[in-house]
Every structure is written in structure tokens, then in C-alpha cells.
Amino acid sequence: MFDVYRNAKRDVLVLSTGSSIPGACSTNRWRKSRRRILKVSEEIRSAVQRQGYYVRSFRATKKGPI
């Protein structure tokens, strides 16, 4: 299972259940999501196994006129 955290910048942090927030991500204030995640994509699963965490930004990108 996985724990999901969010911050004010609309970033998402995924950790395996029971893991602490890594030092590289500890500068932001993370809020734990109430939902437990059972399944994640292979990309997220491999990043959590390799690095111990997965971070993704959900900020909307602004595109200028074409």
C-alpha cells in the first residue's frame, strides 16, 4: 500500500506505507491524504522502490497564444 501527501503548491508525494518523508522533500508542508492507495502505475511503483518516494507536480501550465 502507499500513502499520498499533498502540499500548497499542488505537488503530490507518494511513499510506501509507514515511510517517513525524505529530507529532500521535507522543506514543504505536506498534508496526508485520507485515502489509502492500493494500486499505482508501474512508473510510480518503480520510483518508490528505487528512490523511496515519487514526486509529481499538478500545476497547470500556461501556454501563450499560438
PDB file of N, CA and C in Angstrom, residues 18-49:
ATOM      1  N   GLY A  18       3.939   3.728   5.904  1.00  0.00           N
ATOM      2  CA  GLY A  18       4.794   3.701   7.083  1.00  0.00           C
ATOM      3  C   GLY A  18       6.130   4.385   6.904  1.00  0.00           C
ATOM      4  N   SER A  19       6.466   4.836   5.698  1.00  0.00           N
ATOM      5  CA  SER A  19       7.735   5.518   5.462  1.00  0.00           C
ATOM      6  C   SER A  19       7.637   6.974   5.900  1.00  0.00           C
ATOM      7  N   SER A  20       8.790   7.533   6.293  1.00  0.00           N
ATOM      8  CA  SER A  20       8.813   8.947   6.658  1.00  0.00           C
ATOM      9  C   SER A  20       9.136   9.780   5.429  1.00  0.00           C
ATOM     10  N   ILE A  21       8.811  11.057   5.488  1.00  0.00           N
ATOM     11  CA  ILE A  21       9.052  11.958   4.361  1.00  0.00           C
ATOM     12  C   ILE A  21      10.551  12.168   4.227  1.00  0.00           C
ATOM     13  N   PRO A  22      11.117  11.973   3.032  1.00  0.00           N
ATOM     14  CA  PRO A  22      12.565  12.108   2.846  1.00  0.00           C
ATOM     15  C   PRO A  22      13.033  13.547   3.041  1.00  0.00           C
ATOM     16  N   GLY A  23      14.317  13.713   3.364  1.00  0.00           N
ATOM     17  CA  GLY A  23      14.891  15.023   3.618  1.00  0.00           C
ATOM     18  C   GLY A  23      14.795  15.962   2.437  1.00  0.00           C
ATOM     19  N   ALA A  24      14.884  15.441   1.218  1.00  0.00           N
ATOM     20  CA  ALA A  24      14.803  16.282   0.027  1.00  0.00           C
ATOM     21  C   ALA A  24      13.431  16.927  -0.111  1.00  0.00           C
ATOM     22  N   CYS A  25      12.409  16.316   0.448  1.00  0.00           N
ATOM     23  CA  CYS A  25      11.038  16.821   0.325  1.00  0.00           C
ATOM     24  C   CYS A  25      10.524  17.436   1.619  1.00  0.00           C
ATOM     25  N   SER A  26      11.330  17.467   2.656  1.00  0.00           N
ATOM     26  CA  SER A  26      10.828  17.895   3.963  1.00  0.00           C
ATOM     27  C   SER A  26      10.676  19.401   4.099  1.00  0.00           C
ATOM     28  N   THR A  27      11.191  20.201   3.159  1.00  0.00           N
ATOM     29  CA  THR A  27      11.076  21.652   3.264  1.00  0.00           C
ATOM     30  C   THR A  27       9.652  22.138   3.034  1.00  0.00           C
ATOM     31  N   ASN A  28       8.852  21.407   2.307  1.00  0.00           N
ATOM     32  CA  ASN A  28       7.454  21.775   2.055  1.00  0.00           C
ATOM     33  C   ASN A  28       6.571  21.215   3.152  1.00  0.00           C
ATOM     34  N   ARG A  29       5.422  21.831   3.343  1.00  0.00           N
ATOM     35  CA  ARG A  29       4.463  21.316   4.321  1.00  0.00           C
ATOM     36  C   ARG A  29       3.528  20.353   3.611  1.00  0.00           C
ATOM     37  N   TRP A  30       3.646  19.099   3.944  1.00  0.00           N
ATOM     38  CA  TRP A  30       2.862  18.056   3.300  1.00  0.00           C
ATOM     39  C   TRP A  30       1.679  17.699   4.174  1.00  0.00           C
ATOM     40  N   ARG A  31       0.523  17.492   3.532  1.00  0.00           N
ATOM     41  CA  ARG A  31      -0.692  17.055   4.222  1.00  0.00           C
ATOM     42  C   ARG A  31      -1.054  15.678   3.707  1.00  0.00           C
ATOM     43  N   LYS A  32      -1.241  14.764   4.617  1.00  0.00           N
ATOM     44  CA  LYS A  32      -1.528  13.380   4.237  1.00  0.00           C
ATOM     45  C   LYS A  32      -2.967  13.248   3.760  1.00  0.00           C
ATOM     46  N   SER A  33      -3.127  12.568   2.635  1.00  0.00           N
ATOM     47  CA  SER A  33      -4.458  12.291   2.111  1.00  0.00           C
ATOM     48  C   SER A  33      -5.113  11.224   2.981  1.00  0.00           C
ATOM     49  N   ARG A  34      -6.398  11.292   3.135  1.00  0.00           N
ATOM     50  CA  ARG A  34      -7.100  10.331   3.983  1.00  0.00           C
ATOM     51  C   ARG A  34      -7.267   8.973   3.308  1.00  0.00           C
ATOM     52  N   ARG A  35      -7.151   8.945   2.005  1.00  0.00           N
ATOM     53  CA  ARG A  35      -7.330   7.691   1.272  1.00  0.00           C
ATOM     54  C   ARG A  35      -6.066   6.860   1.271  1.00  0.00           C
ATOM     55  N   ARG A  36      -6.236   5.565   1.310  1.00  0.00           N
ATOM     56  CA  ARG A  36      -5.122   4.652   1.141  1.00  0.00           C
ATOM     57  C   ARG A  36      -5.142   4.166  -0.296  1.00  0.00           C
ATOM     58  N   ILE A  37      -3.993   4.125  -0.907  1.00  0.00           N
ATOM     59  CA  ILE A  37      -3.874   3.722  -2.292  1.00  0.00           C
ATOM     60  C   ILE A  37      -3.359   2.291  -2.338  1.00  0.00           C
ATOM     61  N   LEU A  38      -4.087   1.428  -3.020  1.00  0.00           N
ATOM     62  CA  LEU A  38      -3.687   0.035  -3.120  1.00  0.00           C
ATOM     63  C   LEU A  38      -2.869  -0.236  -4.368  1.00  0.00           C
ATOM     64  N   LYS A  39      -3.248   0.396  -5.481  1.00  0.00           N
ATOM     65  CA  LYS A  39      -2.555   0.149  -6.743  1.00  0.00           C
ATOM     66  C   LYS A  39      -2.078   1.469  -7.324  1.00  0.00           C
ATOM     67  N   VAL A  40      -0.859   1.457  -7.857  1.00  0.00           N
ATOM     68  CA  VAL A  40      -0.309   2.617  -8.545  1.00  0.00           C
ATOM     69  C   VAL A  40       0.272   2.144  -9.870  1.00  0.00           C
ATOM     70  N   SER A  41       0.623   3.093 -10.719  1.00  0.00           N
ATOM     71  CA  SER A  41       1.188   2.725 -12.017  1.00  0.00           C
ATOM     72  C   SER A  41       2.584   2.130 -11.835  1.00  0.00           C
ATOM     73  N   GLU A  42       3.068   1.470 -12.847  1.00  0.00           N
ATOM     74  CA  GLU A  42       4.389   0.852 -12.806  1.00  0.00           C
ATOM     75  C   GLU A  42       5.482   1.908 -12.644  1.00  0.00           C
ATOM     76  N   GLU A  43       5.284   3.084 -13.243  1.00  0.00           N
ATOM     77  CA  GLU A  43       6.254   4.181 -13.120  1.00  0.00           C
ATOM     78  C   GLU A  43       6.407   4.613 -11.665  1.00  0.00           C
ATOM     79  N   ILE A  44       5.287   4.788 -10.971  1.00  0.00           N
ATOM     80  CA  ILE A  44       5.321   5.205  -9.571  1.00  0.00           C
ATOM     81  C   ILE A  44       5.891   4.097  -8.704  1.00  0.00           C
ATOM     82  N   ARG A  45       5.485   2.869  -8.948  1.00  0.00           N
ATOM     83  CA  ARG A  45       5.979   1.734  -8.159  1.00  0.00           C
ATOM     84  C   ARG A  45       7.495   1.597  -8.268  1.00  0.00           C
ATOM     85  N   SER A  46       8.035   1.724  -9.476  1.00  0.00           N
ATOM     86  CA  SER A  46       9.483   1.581  -9.656  1.00  0.00           C
ATOM     87  C   SER A  46      10.231   2.758  -9.028  1.00  0.00           C
ATOM     88  N   ALA A  47       9.667   3.982  -9.088  1.00  0.00           N
ATOM     89  CA  ALA A  47      10.318   5.141  -8.470  1.00  0.00           C
ATOM     90  C   ALA A  47      10.348   5.002  -6.953  1.00  0.00           C
ATOM     91  N   VAL A  48       9.273   4.505  -6.359  1.00  0.00           N
ATOM     92  CA  VAL A  48       9.226   4.314  -4.907  1.00  0.00           C
ATOM     93  C   VAL A  48      10.220   3.237  -4.486  1.00  0.00           C
ATOM     94  N   GLN A  49      10.350   2.181  -5.266  1.00  0.00           N
ATOM     95  CA  GLN A  49      11.320   1.135  -4.942  1.00  0.00           C
ATOM     96  C   GLN A  49      12.753   1.630  -5.114  1.00  0.00           C
TER      97      GLN A  49
END
